[in-house]
Coordinates of C-alpha atoms in Angstrom, one line a residue:
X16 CA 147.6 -14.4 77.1
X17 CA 144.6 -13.9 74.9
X18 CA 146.6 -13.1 72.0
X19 CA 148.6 -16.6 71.7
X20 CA 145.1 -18.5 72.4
X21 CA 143.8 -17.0 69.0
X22 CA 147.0 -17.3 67.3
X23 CA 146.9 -19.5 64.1
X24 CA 149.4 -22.0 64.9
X25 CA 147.6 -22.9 68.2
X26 CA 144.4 -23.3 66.1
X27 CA 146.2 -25.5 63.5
X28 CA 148.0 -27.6 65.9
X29 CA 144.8 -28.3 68.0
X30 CA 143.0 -28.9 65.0
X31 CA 145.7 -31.2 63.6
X32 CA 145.8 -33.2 67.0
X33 CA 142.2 -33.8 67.0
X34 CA 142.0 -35.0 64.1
X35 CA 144.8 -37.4 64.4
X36 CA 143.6 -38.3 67.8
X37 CA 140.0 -39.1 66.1
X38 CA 142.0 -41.3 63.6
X39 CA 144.1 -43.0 66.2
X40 CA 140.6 -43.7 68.4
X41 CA 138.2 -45.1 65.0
X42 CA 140.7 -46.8 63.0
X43 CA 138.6 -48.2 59.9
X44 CA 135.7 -45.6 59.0
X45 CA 134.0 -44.4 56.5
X46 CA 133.5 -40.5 55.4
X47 CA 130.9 -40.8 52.5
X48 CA 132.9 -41.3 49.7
X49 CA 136.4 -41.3 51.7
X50 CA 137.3 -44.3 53.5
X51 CA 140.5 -44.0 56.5
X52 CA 142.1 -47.1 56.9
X53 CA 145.6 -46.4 58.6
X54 CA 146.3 -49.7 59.5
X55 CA 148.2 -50.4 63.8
X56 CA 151.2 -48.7 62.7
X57 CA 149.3 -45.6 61.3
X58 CA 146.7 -45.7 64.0
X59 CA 149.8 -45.8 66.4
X60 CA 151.8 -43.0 64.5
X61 CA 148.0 -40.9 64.1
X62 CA 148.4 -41.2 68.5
X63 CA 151.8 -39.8 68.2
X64 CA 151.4 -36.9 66.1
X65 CA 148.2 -36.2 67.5
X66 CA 149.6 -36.2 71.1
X67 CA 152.9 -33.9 70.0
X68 CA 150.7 -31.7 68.3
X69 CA 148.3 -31.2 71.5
X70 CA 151.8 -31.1 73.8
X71 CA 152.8 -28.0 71.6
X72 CA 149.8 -26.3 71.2
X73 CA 149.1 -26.1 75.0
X74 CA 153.1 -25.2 75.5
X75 CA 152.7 -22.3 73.1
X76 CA 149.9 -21.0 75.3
X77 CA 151.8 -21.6 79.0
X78 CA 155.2 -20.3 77.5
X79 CA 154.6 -17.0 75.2
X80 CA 157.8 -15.9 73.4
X81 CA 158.2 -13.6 75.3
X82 CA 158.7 -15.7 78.6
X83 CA 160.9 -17.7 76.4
X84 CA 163.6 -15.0 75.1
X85 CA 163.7 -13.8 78.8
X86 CA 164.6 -17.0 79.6
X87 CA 167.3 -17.6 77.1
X88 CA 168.8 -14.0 77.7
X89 CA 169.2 -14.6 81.3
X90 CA 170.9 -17.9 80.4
X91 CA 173.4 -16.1 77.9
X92 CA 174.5 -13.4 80.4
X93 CA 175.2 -15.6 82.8
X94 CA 176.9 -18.0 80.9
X95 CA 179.3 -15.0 79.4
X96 CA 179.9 -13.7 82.8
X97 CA 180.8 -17.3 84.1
X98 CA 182.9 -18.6 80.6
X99 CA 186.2 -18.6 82.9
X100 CA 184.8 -20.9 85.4
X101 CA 183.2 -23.0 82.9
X102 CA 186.0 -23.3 80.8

């Protein structure tokens, strides 16, 4: 578990969702000599990709890939030993 919390795309999709969720939440500010000004449609799209990118950070941490190819192996056996009864 520890070595999917320090894994770099869990750190880039946190960081990308926070800042997308502080862009969503200000709306118009000003950065020094940068100035964010995304508009409702951007501040509502900044809320979407912020939230999607929190939603699969946190996934990627409750569900290591290893959980996940048990998973999908188990699915594959038994649909192969079942393919008569499905088909």
């Amino acid at each position: 578990m520890n070595n999917m919390t320090n894994s770099p795309l869990t750190t880039s999709l946190l960081i990308a969702g926070t800042v997308f969720l502080t862009i969503a939440v200000v709306g118009q500010a000003r950065l020094g000599f940068a100035e964010i000004n995304p508009g409702c449609f951007g501040r509502f799209l900044a809320l979407i990709i912020g939230l999607f990118s929190l939603t699969c950070a946190v996934l990627i941490v409750l569900f290591p890939a290893e959980f996940v190819d048990l998973i999908r192996n188990y699915l594959v056996q038994e649909i192969q030993q079942n393919l008569g009864f499905i088909i």
